[in-house]
Coordinates of C-alpha atoms and ligand atoms in Angstrom, one line a residue:
M756 CA 11.9 19.5 11.0
K757 CA 13.3 18.3 7.7
G758 CA 14.4 14.7 7.9
F759 CA 12.0 11.7 7.5
T760 CA 13.0 10.0 10.7
T761 CA 12.9 13.2 12.7
K762 CA 9.3 13.8 11.5
A763 CA 8.4 10.2 12.2
I764 CA 9.6 10.5 15.8
H765 CA 8.5 14.1 16.6
G766 CA 5.3 14.5 14.5
G767 CA 1.7 13.7 15.4
L768 CA -0.1 15.1 18.5
A769 CA 3.1 15.6 20.5
G770 CA 2.2 17.8 23.4
G771 CA -1.5 17.2 23.0
D772 CA -1.8 14.9 26.0
P773 CA -2.7 16.4 29.4
Y774 CA 0.1 14.5 31.2
G775 CA 2.8 15.5 28.8
T776 CA 3.6 11.8 27.9
L777 CA 6.4 11.4 25.3
R778 CA 4.4 8.7 23.6
M779 CA 0.7 9.0 22.6
P780 CA -1.1 6.5 24.9
V781 CA -3.6 4.0 23.7
Y782 CA -7.0 5.7 24.1
D783 CA -8.8 2.3 24.1
N784 CA -12.3 3.7 24.6
V785 CA -15.4 4.0 22.4
A786 CA -17.1 7.3 23.2
F787 CA -16.1 10.8 24.2
A788 CA -18.1 13.3 26.4
H789 CA -18.9 16.8 25.3
E790 CA -19.5 20.0 27.4
S791 CA -23.0 20.8 25.8
A792 CA -25.6 19.6 23.4
R793 CA -24.5 22.3 21.0
A794 CA -20.9 21.1 21.1
I795 CA -21.9 17.5 20.3
Q796 CA -24.1 18.9 17.5
L797 CA -21.2 20.8 15.9
T798 CA -19.0 17.7 16.2
F799 CA -21.5 15.6 14.4
E800 CA -21.9 18.3 11.7
G801 CA -18.1 18.2 11.2
K802 CA -17.8 21.9 12.3
K803 CA -16.0 21.3 15.5
P804 CA -12.8 19.1 15.5
A805 CA -13.5 16.8 18.4
H806 CA -13.8 13.0 18.9
A807 CA -17.3 11.5 19.4
Y808 CA -17.0 7.8 18.7
S809 CA -13.9 5.7 18.0
R810 CA -15.4 4.1 14.9
I811 CA -15.2 7.6 13.4
S812 CA -12.1 9.1 15.0
N813 CA -9.8 8.4 18.0
P814 CA -6.8 10.3 19.5
T815 CA -4.3 7.5 19.2
V816 CA -5.3 6.8 15.6
Q817 CA -5.3 10.6 14.9
D818 CA -1.7 10.8 16.2
L819 CA -0.6 8.3 13.6
E820 CA -2.7 10.0 10.9
L821 CA -1.0 13.3 11.6
K822 CA 2.5 11.7 11.5
I823 CA 1.7 10.2 8.1
K824 CA 0.3 13.5 6.9
L825 CA 3.6 15.3 7.9
L826 CA 5.7 12.6 6.2
S827 CA 3.7 12.6 3.0
G828 CA 3.2 16.3 2.8
S829 CA -0.4 15.6 2.0
L830 CA -3.7 17.4 2.7
G831 CA -5.0 14.8 5.1
V832 CA -4.9 11.1 6.1
L833 CA -7.4 8.6 7.3
G834 CA -6.3 5.5 9.2
V835 CA -8.3 2.3 8.5
A836 CA -8.4 -1.3 9.6
S837 CA -6.1 -2.7 6.8
G838 CA -4.7 -2.1 3.4
M839 CA -7.7 -3.7 1.8
A840 CA -10.0 -1.4 3.9
A841 CA -8.0 1.6 2.5
I842 CA -8.5 0.4 -1.1
S843 CA -12.2 -0.6 -0.7
N844 CA -13.2 2.6 1.1
T845 CA -11.5 4.7 -1.5
I846 CA -13.3 3.0 -4.4
L847 CA -16.6 3.1 -2.5
A848 CA -16.3 6.9 -2.1
L849 CA -15.6 7.5 -5.8
A850 CA -17.4 5.0 -7.9
E851 CA -20.9 3.6 -8.3
A852 CA -22.9 1.1 -10.4
G853 CA -22.5 1.8 -14.1
T854 CA -19.1 3.4 -13.7
N855 CA -15.6 1.9 -14.3
I856 CA -12.1 2.0 -12.9
V857 CA -9.0 1.5 -15.0
T858 CA -6.3 -0.7 -13.7
T859 CA -3.9 -3.5 -14.6
R860 CA -4.1 -7.3 -14.2
H861 CA -0.6 -7.0 -12.6
L862 CA -1.7 -6.2 -9.1
F863 CA -1.8 -7.7 -5.6
G864 CA -4.3 -10.6 -6.0
N865 CA -6.8 -9.5 -3.3
S866 CA -7.0 -6.0 -4.9
L867 CA -7.9 -7.6 -8.2
S868 CA -10.4 -9.9 -6.5
L869 CA -12.0 -6.9 -4.6
F870 CA -12.5 -5.0 -7.9
E871 CA -13.8 -7.9 -9.9
K872 CA -15.4 -10.4 -7.6
T873 CA -16.7 -8.1 -4.8
F874 CA -17.5 -4.8 -6.6
G875 CA -18.3 -6.5 -10.0
P876 CA -21.7 -7.8 -8.9
W877 CA -22.5 -4.3 -7.6
G878 CA -22.1 -2.9 -11.1
L879 CA -18.5 -1.7 -11.2
E880 CA -16.7 -2.4 -14.4
V881 CA -12.9 -3.1 -14.2
R882 CA -10.9 -2.2 -17.3
H883 CA -7.4 -3.7 -17.6
V884 CA -4.6 -1.9 -19.4
D885 CA -0.9 -2.2 -19.8
M886 CA 0.5 0.6 -17.6
D887 CA 3.5 0.9 -19.8
D888 CA 1.4 1.8 -22.8
A889 CA -0.1 5.3 -22.9
A890 CA -2.4 4.4 -25.8
S891 CA -3.9 1.5 -24.0
I892 CA -4.6 3.7 -20.9
E893 CA -6.1 6.5 -23.1
G894 CA -8.2 3.9 -24.9
A895 CA -9.8 2.6 -21.7
I896 CA -10.8 5.9 -20.2
D897 CA -14.3 7.3 -20.9
A898 CA -16.9 9.6 -19.3
N899 CA -17.8 6.9 -16.8
T900 CA -14.2 6.3 -15.5
R901 CA -14.1 7.2 -11.9
A902 CA -10.4 6.5 -11.2
L903 CA -7.2 4.9 -12.4
F904 CA -5.6 2.5 -9.9
L905 CA -2.0 1.2 -9.9
E906 CA 0.8 0.0 -7.5
S907 CA 4.1 1.8 -7.1
I908 CA 5.9 -1.6 -7.5
T909 CA 3.4 -4.4 -8.4
N910 CA 3.3 -7.4 -6.1
P911 CA 4.5 -9.9 -7.1
Q912 CA 5.3 -9.0 -10.7
L913 CA 7.6 -6.2 -9.6
E914 CA 6.8 -3.9 -12.4
V915 CA 7.2 -0.1 -12.1
A916 CA 4.9 2.3 -14.1
D917 CA 6.1 5.7 -15.2
C918 CA 4.0 7.8 -12.9
A919 CA 4.6 11.1 -14.7
M920 CA 3.3 9.5 -17.9
V921 CA 0.2 8.0 -16.2
S922 CA -0.6 11.1 -14.2
A923 CA -0.3 13.3 -17.3
I924 CA -3.1 11.2 -18.8
T925 CA -5.3 11.2 -15.7
Q926 CA -4.9 15.0 -15.3
R927 CA -6.0 15.5 -18.9
H928 CA -9.1 13.4 -18.4
K929 CA -9.7 14.9 -14.9
I930 CA -9.9 11.6 -13.1
P931 CA -8.1 10.8 -9.8
L932 CA -5.0 8.7 -9.9
I933 CA -4.9 6.3 -7.0
M934 CA -1.7 4.5 -6.1
D935 CA -1.1 1.6 -3.7
N936 CA 2.3 2.7 -2.3
T937 CA 2.6 -0.2 0.2
M938 CA 5.9 -1.5 -1.3
M939 CA 7.8 1.9 -1.2
T940 CA 6.0 3.9 1.5
P941 CA 6.3 7.7 1.6
Y942 CA 9.9 7.2 2.6
L943 CA 11.0 5.9 -0.8
F944 CA 8.4 7.4 -3.0
N945 CA 6.7 10.8 -2.6
S946 CA 3.6 10.1 -4.5
K947 CA 2.4 13.7 -4.3
K948 CA 5.5 15.0 -6.3
A949 CA 4.9 12.2 -8.8
G950 CA 1.3 13.4 -9.6
V951 CA -0.6 10.8 -7.6
D952 CA -3.9 12.2 -6.2
I953 CA -4.8 9.5 -3.6
E954 CA -2.2 7.2 -2.0
V955 CA -3.3 4.0 -0.2
L956 CA -1.1 2.0 2.0
S957 CA -1.1 -1.3 3.8
S958 CA 0.5 -0.1 7.1
T959 CA 0.5 -3.8 8.1
K960 CA 3.8 -4.0 6.1
Y961 CA 6.8 -1.7 6.6
I962 CA 5.0 0.8 8.9
S963 CA 3.9 -1.7 11.5
G964 CA 7.5 -2.4 12.5
G965 CA 7.8 -6.2 12.1
A966 CA 4.3 -7.4 11.3
T967 CA 2.9 -6.4 14.7
S968 CA -0.6 -5.3 13.5
L969 CA -3.0 -4.7 10.6
G970 CA -3.7 -1.3 9.4
G971 CA -4.2 0.9 6.3
M972 CA -3.9 4.6 5.3
I973 CA -5.8 6.7 2.8
I974 CA -3.8 9.8 1.9
D975 CA -5.3 12.7 0.0
N976 CA -2.4 14.5 -1.6
G977 CA -4.7 17.5 -2.2
S978 CA -4.0 17.7 -5.9
F979 CA -7.4 16.6 -7.3
D980 CA -10.2 19.1 -7.8
W981 CA -13.1 17.2 -6.4
R982 CA -15.6 19.4 -8.3
N983 CA -14.6 17.0 -11.2
S984 CA -15.8 14.0 -9.3
P985 CA -19.5 13.2 -10.1
R986 CA -19.9 11.6 -6.6
L987 CA -18.2 14.5 -4.7
K988 CA -18.9 17.6 -6.8
E989 CA -21.8 19.0 -4.7
S990 CA -19.8 18.6 -1.5
A991 CA -16.7 20.0 -3.1
K992 CA -18.6 23.1 -4.1
K993 CA -19.6 23.6 -0.4
I994 CA -16.5 22.5 1.5
G995 CA -13.7 22.6 -1.1
P996 CA -10.5 20.4 -1.1
M997 CA -11.6 18.3 2.0
A998 CA -14.5 16.8 0.1
F999 CA -13.0 13.4 -0.4
L1000 CA -11.8 12.9 3.2
A1001 CA -15.0 14.4 4.6
S1002 CA -17.1 12.0 2.5
L1003 CA -15.1 9.1 3.9
R1004 CA -15.1 10.3 7.6
Q1005 CA -18.7 11.4 7.6
E1006 CA -20.2 8.7 5.4
V1007 CA -18.4 5.8 3.7
F1008 CA -15.7 5.0 6.3
R1009 CA -18.1 5.7 9.1
N1010 CA -20.8 3.5 7.6
V1011 CA -18.5 0.6 6.6
G1012 CA -16.9 0.5 10.0
A1013 CA -13.5 -0.8 9.0
C1014 CA -11.7 1.4 11.5
M1015 CA -8.2 1.1 12.9
S1016 CA -7.9 -0.1 16.4
P1017 CA -6.2 2.3 18.8
H1018 CA -3.9 -0.4 19.9
N1019 CA -2.8 -1.0 16.3
A1020 CA -2.3 2.7 15.8
Y1021 CA 0.0 2.8 18.9
L1022 CA 2.1 -0.1 17.6
Q1023 CA 2.3 1.5 14.1
S1024 CA 3.3 4.9 15.5
L1025 CA 6.2 3.1 17.2
G1026 CA 7.0 1.1 14.1
L1027 CA 7.1 4.3 12.0
E1028 CA 9.9 5.8 14.1
S1029 CA 12.3 3.1 12.9
M1030 CA 10.9 2.5 9.5
A1031 CA 13.5 4.4 7.4
L1032 CA 16.3 2.4 9.1
R1033 CA 14.5 -0.9 8.5
I1034 CA 13.7 -0.1 4.9
D1035 CA 17.3 0.8 4.2
K1036 CA 18.5 -2.5 5.6
S1037 CA 15.8 -4.5 3.8
C1038 CA 16.7 -2.8 0.5
D1039 CA 20.4 -3.4 1.0
N1040 CA 19.8 -7.1 1.8
S1041 CA 17.5 -7.4 -1.3
M1042 CA 20.2 -6.0 -3.6
K1043 CA 22.7 -8.5 -2.2
L1044 CA 20.3 -11.5 -2.5
A1045 CA 19.2 -10.5 -6.0
G1046 CA 22.9 -10.4 -7.1
Y1047 CA 23.5 -13.8 -5.5
L1048 CA 20.4 -15.4 -7.1
Q1049 CA 21.2 -13.9 -10.5
N1050 CA 24.6 -15.6 -10.5
H1051 CA 23.2 -19.0 -9.5
P1052 CA 23.1 -21.6 -12.3
Q1053 CA 19.8 -23.2 -11.0
V1054 CA 17.9 -19.9 -11.2
T1055 CA 16.3 -19.2 -14.6
R1056 CA 15.1 -15.6 -13.9
V1057 CA 15.3 -13.0 -11.1
G1058 CA 12.8 -10.2 -10.8
Y1059 CA 14.1 -7.2 -9.0
P1060 CA 14.0 -3.6 -10.3
G1061 CA 17.3 -2.9 -8.6
L1062 CA 19.1 -5.2 -11.1
A1063 CA 20.6 -3.2 -14.0
D1064 CA 19.1 -5.6 -16.6
S1065 CA 15.6 -5.3 -15.2
K1066 CA 13.2 -3.7 -17.7
F1067 CA 12.1 -1.4 -14.9
H1068 CA 15.5 -0.4 -13.6
G1069 CA 15.7 3.0 -15.3
I1070 CA 12.2 4.2 -14.2
A1071 CA 12.6 2.7 -10.7
K1072 CA 16.0 4.5 -10.3
K1073 CA 14.4 7.8 -11.4
Q1074 CA 11.3 7.5 -9.2
F1075 CA 12.6 6.0 -6.1
K1076 CA 15.6 7.1 -4.0
N1077 CA 18.0 4.6 -5.6
R1078 CA 16.4 2.0 -3.5
F1079 CA 14.3 -0.8 -5.0
G1080 CA 12.2 -2.3 -2.2
G1081 CA 12.3 -5.4 -0.2
L1082 CA 10.5 -7.8 -2.5
L1083 CA 12.1 -10.0 -5.1
T1084 CA 11.1 -13.0 -7.1
F1085 CA 13.1 -15.8 -8.8
E1086 CA 12.2 -18.8 -11.0
L1087 CA 13.4 -22.4 -10.8
A1088 CA 13.0 -25.2 -13.4
S1089 CA 9.6 -26.5 -12.2
P1090 CA 6.9 -26.0 -9.5
E1091 CA 8.1 -29.1 -7.8
A1092 CA 11.6 -27.6 -7.5
C1093 CA 10.0 -24.5 -6.0
F1094 CA 8.3 -26.6 -3.3
R1095 CA 11.5 -28.5 -2.5
F1096 CA 13.4 -25.3 -2.3
I1097 CA 10.8 -23.7 0.1
D1098 CA 10.7 -26.7 2.3
A1099 CA 14.4 -26.7 2.8
M1100 CA 14.4 -23.3 4.5
T1101 CA 15.3 -23.3 8.2
L1102 CA 15.7 -19.5 8.9
I1103 CA 13.5 -18.0 6.3
K1104 CA 9.8 -18.4 7.2
R1105 CA 7.1 -19.9 4.9
A1106 CA 4.5 -17.2 5.2
T1107 CA 2.4 -14.9 3.1
N1108 CA 3.2 -11.4 4.5
V1109 CA 5.6 -8.8 3.1
N1110 CA 8.0 -6.3 4.6
D1111 CA 8.3 -8.0 7.9
N1112 CA 11.6 -7.8 9.8
K1113 CA 11.9 -11.5 9.1
T1114 CA 12.6 -12.8 5.6
L1115 CA 9.5 -14.7 4.2
I1116 CA 9.2 -17.1 1.3
I1117 CA 6.1 -18.1 -0.7
H1118 CA 5.0 -19.7 -3.9
P1119 CA 2.4 -17.1 -5.1
F1120 CA 0.9 -19.4 -7.8
S1121 CA -0.4 -22.0 -5.3
T1122 CA -1.2 -19.6 -2.4
I1123 CA -2.1 -15.9 -2.9
F1124 CA -3.4 -16.5 -6.4
A1125 CA -5.0 -19.9 -5.7
E1126 CA -8.5 -18.6 -6.5
Y1127 CA -7.6 -17.9 -10.1
S1128 CA -7.3 -20.4 -13.0
A1129 CA -3.9 -21.2 -14.5
A1130 CA -4.7 -19.1 -17.6
D1131 CA -5.7 -16.1 -15.4
K1132 CA -2.5 -16.5 -13.4
E1133 CA -0.5 -16.4 -16.6
A1134 CA -2.3 -13.2 -17.7
M1135 CA -1.6 -11.8 -14.2
G1136 CA 2.1 -12.4 -14.5
V1137 CA 2.3 -15.2 -11.9
P1138 CA 4.0 -18.3 -13.3
P1139 CA 4.0 -21.7 -11.5
T1140 CA 7.8 -21.6 -11.4
M1141 CA 8.1 -18.4 -9.4
I1142 CA 9.1 -18.0 -5.7
R1143 CA 8.6 -14.7 -3.9
L1144 CA 11.0 -13.5 -1.2
S1145 CA 10.1 -10.7 1.1
V1146 CA 13.5 -9.7 2.4
G1147 CA 13.8 -8.8 6.1
I1148 CA 16.5 -7.1 8.1
E1149 CA 18.6 -10.1 9.2
D1150 CA 22.3 -10.3 8.5
H1151 CA 22.4 -11.2 4.8
D1152 CA 25.1 -13.9 5.2
D1153 CA 22.6 -16.0 7.2
L1154 CA 19.9 -15.5 4.5
I1155 CA 22.4 -16.7 1.8
D1156 CA 23.2 -19.7 3.9
D1157 CA 19.5 -20.6 4.0
L1158 CA 19.1 -20.1 0.2
D1159 CA 22.2 -22.4 -0.3
R1160 CA 20.3 -25.0 1.7
G1161 CA 17.4 -24.6 -0.8
F1162 CA 19.6 -25.1 -3.8
S1163 CA 21.2 -28.2 -2.2
A1164 CA 17.8 -29.7 -1.9
L1165 CA 17.1 -29.5 -5.6
Ligands
LIG1446 N1 -1.6 -3.9 -1.1 C1 -0.5 -4.6 -1.3 C2 0.5 -4.2 -2.4 C3 -0.3 -5.7 -0.5 O1 0.8 -6.5 -0.7 C4 -1.2 -6.1 0.5 C5 -1.0 -7.2 1.3 O2 -0.2 -8.0 1.2 C6 -2.4 -5.2 0.6 C7 -2.5 -4.2 -0.2 C8 -3.4 -5.6 1.7 O3 -3.0 -5.2 2.9 P1 -3.7 -5.7 4.3 O4 -3.3 -7.1 4.4 O5 -3.2 -4.8 5.3 O6 -5.2 -5.6 4.1

């Protein structure tokens, strides 16, 4: 199997079900019986691959994990309850009080809030750098740095870091590079080839197939030598490359309990099969809408890495498959104008999600980033005059008709 969609359709546990079903059923149960006391002991010790309890592993979730493993070409994958569960479990497995992670202020708001407001009081230090600036990254890393975290396209600033540059630095310092690849997914960006060690994804977005369900993925690309991780080195000496995933499955993820529900895994396996087709359409629509907005006299700025005059166009073109994602932003004259524009939509939905089949509109300043002060929001690249569009797969003429309605209301 070579093609992305072929793998998405035919990968996973195909053939593993006793009834030969063509679609992995929902194993909506909690516990699994074993043939002997010894067998269940070996399962608990991680020496026998079998399911024991659905908070730790489940066949329907495993089917999805194996599909994502095939698509990403990674060492292994863990399905979790949400994108935030993927990020929090990953940091919990690698860092501890007195250590730091290096990241940027230009991130999804909840990720920043998790690092600073949730992990901060537990003793984790968060260091902010400019991901465009190698010297600023180098300057922030020290012996207590446990990871560098970035997004493939930042939400909602739509910035694209040069992954090769960043990964050369993390490799030199022997710290894992973690990337939130929600916006591009393994279809548009193979993070392994780009030198990313751990990819995290909110599968709630493109993978779920139209915002059907929450989910997250932790993908170990197999590139990091876990003997260099202070938390994992002892286990890496014993079990080798699987140390990170084993520490999650047998400790952090098991103990935190943010597992993916089998029903969500079923929906997301189904969504995955058509994901490439949907992403292509959403990217095509985004290019068309970005061009339309760029030429509109009432728009003061459009943010979309697909536009030739975007600061990030060159690197995005090089890193992604000449596709630039389904998220774009534009600015109007005032926050009041943004509200009038948003209220005039009849087709486009006022909602906070991204990468749904439906196009969604939001004013990030007053919603997703509401917990931050105006000064913080400015530092985070979220101005009060910005509207974010998550572009769906509708016919683009209908979307432009709705945007026209917005401009008529100004
Ligand atoms: N990462 C990014 C880039 C996101 O946009 C989101 C949600 O919008 C998340 C993570 C969190 O995902 P979830 O809602 O599945 O927890």
